[in-house]
């Protein structure tokens, strides 16, 4: 390690303990960043290894590196995962002390890869024999199996472990692995039925569909497309970029064979996986009698066949529930919600128990064959502290686990420090640190811990809910200093906590938990009928996972939190019995990109992994300790009494050395076999002196050989240099004089030009005017208008006012030309229509502003009217050379009684047609020569009158129900798009000049036989058109909104 100290400014220090400003998290982060950017992903905090995921392959894990780190003292080589593995392995072999390596970190930080590298090192470093190779293979091959069934793609990691794993490797007295045992913790079984956006279900589902043979899929009644299965596409991400499902399935099959899974067991295993997929596709329907039934019985038949369960038993258990009522068992049908809950609960329960069975099966294949004393090395690959946008029951359990591990870490670190001090005969100094026992007791204490209160709430009669649980927490532990709820928070904090949330102050920071789903997840309820159905299956795995003894037991199973707390307590006992080593994994960014280091994300992990607390505890004593022999060998050249050779003991030599270097009394302590240095600055000063001294020694050796020759050359060079300096100084002075003259002339000319800038061009102001023009044009280039609506134009100097106006016009014309060229023919016609509508109605009709934003369209007919138009009008009525310009549904008010009739208005380039909406028979046909006016009201109504010339109104059409003659009088029409309809008619028949908007509150019109009628317009709250008591048509227009 000392070899790299002089590079600390460039690549940081290899041990954070040597940071001078060790309390500053920014200094910690900066050191980690320097090393990451130099592809140095490992750093120590004393015996703790901090590993940063590089997200790409580094050539530091080959056989050469394994050989380099084998049997080497911990601090002699740069930090590496192999150094941790080697130190633990040698300590276990040499001292017969059980070891454990604790690996923690966020998802995507590289925990699983770190555990693989440790297994790889142990496999390469231990002895070789047939039996040992068999155990090694199974240890290594257990990973693909557990990853397939326990890992999944998340938004942070394509191969994220969704469970905690502790593996004990058993070694014989020779240090050869002879067996192993795996414990699993808190599988995220809710992932089976639901995945967040961008995430996948467990790998095995996709591996089975992608990699299995056609015969296997046919036997399992599956297809290859994951989109066909409800449980697989909820995250809308069925692919993972860095995961090859087809290749992984073959690896899993090989691993199953190596780990003694028989062919029948493998078939049963994949049958269960297929049955879970079929369960996800089950749908329920409610019958006429109100009972819930399964919609597709074929899917149930597939599940029953895969699990070897009677169809009727499975259907009954998925649709009914048995309740013990006063000693009698009563079967009641499930509601729709209960049935869906039961289906999902069965899926989660079957998969969870299957995973536990797989772990037990792997353990049986790893079991030690002989009976002899073994040493153990444990690997703990477990989730790190988690804080998300919404934190639920899983994050509560995970963070509780990290609290316990932090408590254990502090205890064991202080214990190992104290033991080393006692061995070396150095007085132990009390270390002040945050004892998180108060938080652990808050969670697991009885009777007022959070878990105890949650269990009590789950068991109490009545209708407990998540909110009643939160209420009880507030009443019971609301005054605890590390608990905050909405009710107990102060006014400022309450704004950050919802009514269904509570906050715990963990060792690593504040975490807010949402209680929604806490009781359901803690209850872990699976209906008895489903358990009975599973116990009756012929599948060799499910029958073992659901034993009959469980059904016969009257004891209520422990809740999920209690089970986790119990297993965690057992894990703590296991870890306390072993000598620990620590690997803290950190991910540099959220995008899985190599070479990207996000300070914010890393600082977040440094905090939640407790790395600063770890460093502070380590630095509470002495930052640096080394055996006397190692220290003297490196630094003896700094003291004349020890250089070049010291003939006394190493301890005496070090004592002489530190006295010569003038160490302060409080800077160091002399132990029995080691030197302890308290402050990194003392070590750095020693190392810097050593680096300087190396050069001094080299200089002394060189000086005796090169002294005379170099001095002679120096004298020659000195004379030459003096001559060159003389000539160069003269040339430099001449050039400086020329530059100053030119500068004075230029300044004088510029000032004169500014004074004479308003005079006609002359020699004195010509350059200034030129500069002004250039400067203005450059400024104009940067501030030109971006579009025709942008009227900004930079103010020109007085010399260029006329030029600026010309340029402004040219620029605007150019932008207009570009804009016009981009307009399509359709959009141009749309503009023309809008211009006509503006001319006709702007400022005249109140509803005009609402018509501006919507484009006019050529047809507003419904689909069935379009078909009638194509079948009737286009074939029978329209002339061959006639073009339809507009179609819309309108209401016509007849001449006798103003009766409203639904009609179809069709405008062509020659005529205006009013057709019956049912059979498209012609009710009115007007040529444009007959139309002498189109009148509309100034209000928001859609009524308009087409004035027809009496002299030409005599064409025969089918009469209305109450009309004796057709087309006698003016047409009264109403449309929801009146402005659009009037504009279309006016443009099609070139009748823009006859369109009038009434200025009064009425419109007169002609009736049949030459009579006159009047339409009265008024404003009101409700839009209506009806015949008034005076016999006139009354229109009430609502106000403009």
PDB file of C-alpha atoms in Angstrom, residues 713-808:
ATOM      1  CA  UNK A 713      28.903  21.378 -20.397  1.00  0.00           C
ATOM      2  CA  UNK A 714      27.094  23.717 -18.069  1.00  0.00           C
ATOM      3  CA  UNK A 715      29.749  26.440 -18.453  1.00  0.00           C
ATOM      4  CA  UNK A 716      29.623  26.147 -22.251  1.00  0.00           C
ATOM      5  CA  UNK A 717      25.846  26.298 -22.255  1.00  0.00           C
ATOM      6  CA  UNK A 718      25.929  29.288 -19.922  1.00  0.00           C
ATOM      7  CA  UNK A 719      28.112  31.356 -22.309  1.00  0.00           C
ATOM      8  CA  UNK A 720      25.890  30.372 -25.259  1.00  0.00           C
ATOM      9  CA  UNK A 721      22.764  31.223 -23.323  1.00  0.00           C
ATOM     10  CA  UNK A 722      24.084  34.690 -22.421  1.00  0.00           C
ATOM     11  CA  UNK A 723      24.853  35.456 -26.085  1.00  0.00           C
ATOM     12  CA  UNK A 724      21.436  34.252 -27.193  1.00  0.00           C
ATOM     13  CA  UNK A 725      19.782  36.302 -24.463  1.00  0.00           C
ATOM     14  CA  UNK A 726      21.521  39.476 -25.630  1.00  0.00           C
ATOM     15  CA  UNK A 727      20.465  39.080 -29.263  1.00  0.00           C
ATOM     16  CA  UNK A 728      16.961  38.004 -28.397  1.00  0.00           C
ATOM     17  CA  UNK A 729      16.380  40.901 -26.010  1.00  0.00           C
ATOM     18  CA  UNK A 730      17.353  43.351 -28.760  1.00  0.00           C
ATOM     19  CA  UNK A 731      14.976  41.764 -31.278  1.00  0.00           C
ATOM     20  CA  UNK A 732      12.179  41.591 -28.711  1.00  0.00           C
ATOM     21  CA  UNK A 733      12.642  45.290 -27.823  1.00  0.00           C
ATOM     22  CA  UNK A 734      12.479  46.309 -31.513  1.00  0.00           C
ATOM     23  CA  UNK A 735       9.311  44.299 -32.074  1.00  0.00           C
ATOM     24  CA  UNK A 736       7.720  45.762 -28.941  1.00  0.00           C
ATOM     25  CA  UNK A 737       8.495  49.285 -30.184  1.00  0.00           C
ATOM     26  CA  UNK A 738       6.825  48.575 -33.544  1.00  0.00           C
ATOM     27  CA  UNK A 739       3.729  47.145 -31.874  1.00  0.00           C
ATOM     28  CA  UNK A 740       3.379  50.144 -29.570  1.00  0.00           C
ATOM     29  CA  UNK A 741       3.695  52.605 -32.483  1.00  0.00           C
ATOM     30  CA  UNK A 742       1.035  50.769 -34.437  1.00  0.00           C
ATOM     31  CA  UNK A 743      -1.224  50.648 -31.383  1.00  0.00           C
ATOM     32  CA  UNK A 744      -0.933  54.410 -30.772  1.00  0.00           C
ATOM     33  CA  UNK A 745      -1.758  55.177 -34.403  1.00  0.00           C
ATOM     34  CA  UNK A 746      -4.738  52.840 -34.396  1.00  0.00           C
ATOM     35  CA  UNK A 747      -6.115  54.360 -31.170  1.00  0.00           C
ATOM     36  CA  UNK A 748      -5.664  57.915 -32.468  1.00  0.00           C
ATOM     37  CA  UNK A 749      -7.404  57.044 -35.735  1.00  0.00           C
ATOM     38  CA  UNK A 750     -10.313  55.383 -33.921  1.00  0.00           C
ATOM     39  CA  UNK A 751     -10.840  58.354 -31.598  1.00  0.00           C
ATOM     40  CA  UNK A 752     -10.799  60.815 -34.530  1.00  0.00           C
ATOM     41  CA  UNK A 753     -13.228  58.642 -36.427  1.00  0.00           C
ATOM     42  CA  UNK A 754     -15.619  58.633 -33.428  1.00  0.00           C
ATOM     43  CA  UNK A 755     -15.434  62.449 -33.246  1.00  0.00           C
ATOM     44  CA  UNK A 756     -16.085  62.836 -36.988  1.00  0.00           C
ATOM     45  CA  UNK A 757     -18.575  59.958 -37.297  1.00  0.00           C
ATOM     46  CA  UNK A 758     -21.427  62.248 -38.410  1.00  0.00           C
ATOM     47  CA  UNK A 759     -19.348  64.020 -41.066  1.00  0.00           C
ATOM     48  CA  UNK A 760     -19.098  62.880 -44.693  1.00  0.00           C
ATOM     49  CA  UNK A 761     -16.669  60.007 -45.273  1.00  0.00           C
ATOM     50  CA  UNK A 762     -13.052  61.084 -45.185  1.00  0.00           C
ATOM     51  CA  UNK A 763      -9.654  59.577 -44.411  1.00  0.00           C
ATOM     52  CA  UNK A 764     -10.050  60.204 -40.658  1.00  0.00           C
ATOM     53  CA  UNK A 765     -13.451  58.519 -40.171  1.00  0.00           C
ATOM     54  CA  UNK A 766     -13.435  55.902 -42.936  1.00  0.00           C
ATOM     55  CA  UNK A 767     -12.100  53.062 -40.745  1.00  0.00           C
ATOM     56  CA  UNK A 768     -14.457  53.933 -37.860  1.00  0.00           C
ATOM     57  CA  UNK A 769     -17.477  53.924 -40.221  1.00  0.00           C
ATOM     58  CA  UNK A 770     -16.339  50.593 -41.647  1.00  0.00           C
ATOM     59  CA  UNK A 771     -15.964  49.180 -38.135  1.00  0.00           C
ATOM     60  CA  UNK A 772     -19.432  50.483 -37.201  1.00  0.00           C
ATOM     61  CA  UNK A 773     -20.997  48.820 -40.246  1.00  0.00           C
ATOM     62  CA  UNK A 774     -19.253  45.510 -39.639  1.00  0.00           C
ATOM     63  CA  UNK A 775     -20.126  45.559 -35.947  1.00  0.00           C
ATOM     64  CA  UNK A 776     -23.783  46.319 -36.694  1.00  0.00           C
ATOM     65  CA  UNK A 777     -24.022  43.573 -39.330  1.00  0.00           C
ATOM     66  CA  UNK A 778     -22.467  41.031 -36.953  1.00  0.00           C
ATOM     67  CA  UNK A 779     -24.860  42.035 -34.206  1.00  0.00           C
ATOM     68  CA  UNK A 780     -27.753  41.908 -36.678  1.00  0.00           C
ATOM     69  CA  UNK A 781     -26.769  38.382 -37.770  1.00  0.00           C
ATOM     70  CA  UNK A 782     -27.091  37.143 -34.186  1.00  0.00           C
ATOM     71  CA  UNK A 783     -30.441  38.844 -33.512  1.00  0.00           C
ATOM     72  CA  UNK A 784     -32.377  38.332 -36.775  1.00  0.00           C
ATOM     73  CA  UNK A 785     -36.114  37.595 -36.348  1.00  0.00           C
ATOM     74  CA  UNK A 786     -36.900  33.876 -36.249  1.00  0.00           C
ATOM     75  CA  UNK A 787     -40.326  34.018 -37.900  1.00  0.00           C
ATOM     76  CA  UNK A 788     -42.762  36.413 -39.580  1.00  0.00           C
ATOM     77  CA  UNK A 789     -44.477  37.192 -36.269  1.00  0.00           C
ATOM     78  CA  UNK A 790     -41.229  38.297 -34.660  1.00  0.00           C
ATOM     79  CA  UNK A 791     -41.080  42.069 -35.159  1.00  0.00           C
ATOM     80  CA  UNK A 792     -37.935  42.686 -33.152  1.00  0.00           C
ATOM     81  CA  UNK A 793     -35.153  44.475 -35.018  1.00  0.00           C
ATOM     82  CA  UNK A 794     -31.962  45.851 -33.460  1.00  0.00           C
ATOM     83  CA  UNK A 795     -31.698  49.620 -33.340  1.00  0.00           C
ATOM     84  CA  UNK A 796     -29.203  50.788 -35.996  1.00  0.00           C
ATOM     85  CA  UNK A 797     -26.621  53.537 -35.598  1.00  0.00           C
ATOM     86  CA  UNK A 798     -27.472  56.836 -37.253  1.00  0.00           C
ATOM     87  CA  UNK A 799     -25.203  56.016 -40.207  1.00  0.00           C
ATOM     88  CA  UNK A 800     -27.201  52.915 -41.103  1.00  0.00           C
ATOM     89  CA  UNK A 801     -30.848  53.853 -40.518  1.00  0.00           C
ATOM     90  CA  UNK A 802     -31.765  53.662 -44.205  1.00  0.00           C
ATOM     91  CA  UNK A 803     -29.726  50.484 -44.700  1.00  0.00           C
ATOM     92  CA  UNK A 804     -31.428  48.953 -41.678  1.00  0.00           C
ATOM     93  CA  UNK A 805     -34.882  49.686 -43.102  1.00  0.00           C
ATOM     94  CA  UNK A 806     -33.968  48.098 -46.439  1.00  0.00           C
ATOM     95  CA  UNK A 807     -32.517  45.039 -44.720  1.00  0.00           C
ATOM     96  CA  UNK A 808     -35.589  44.777 -42.500  1.00  0.00           C
TER      97      UNK A 808
END
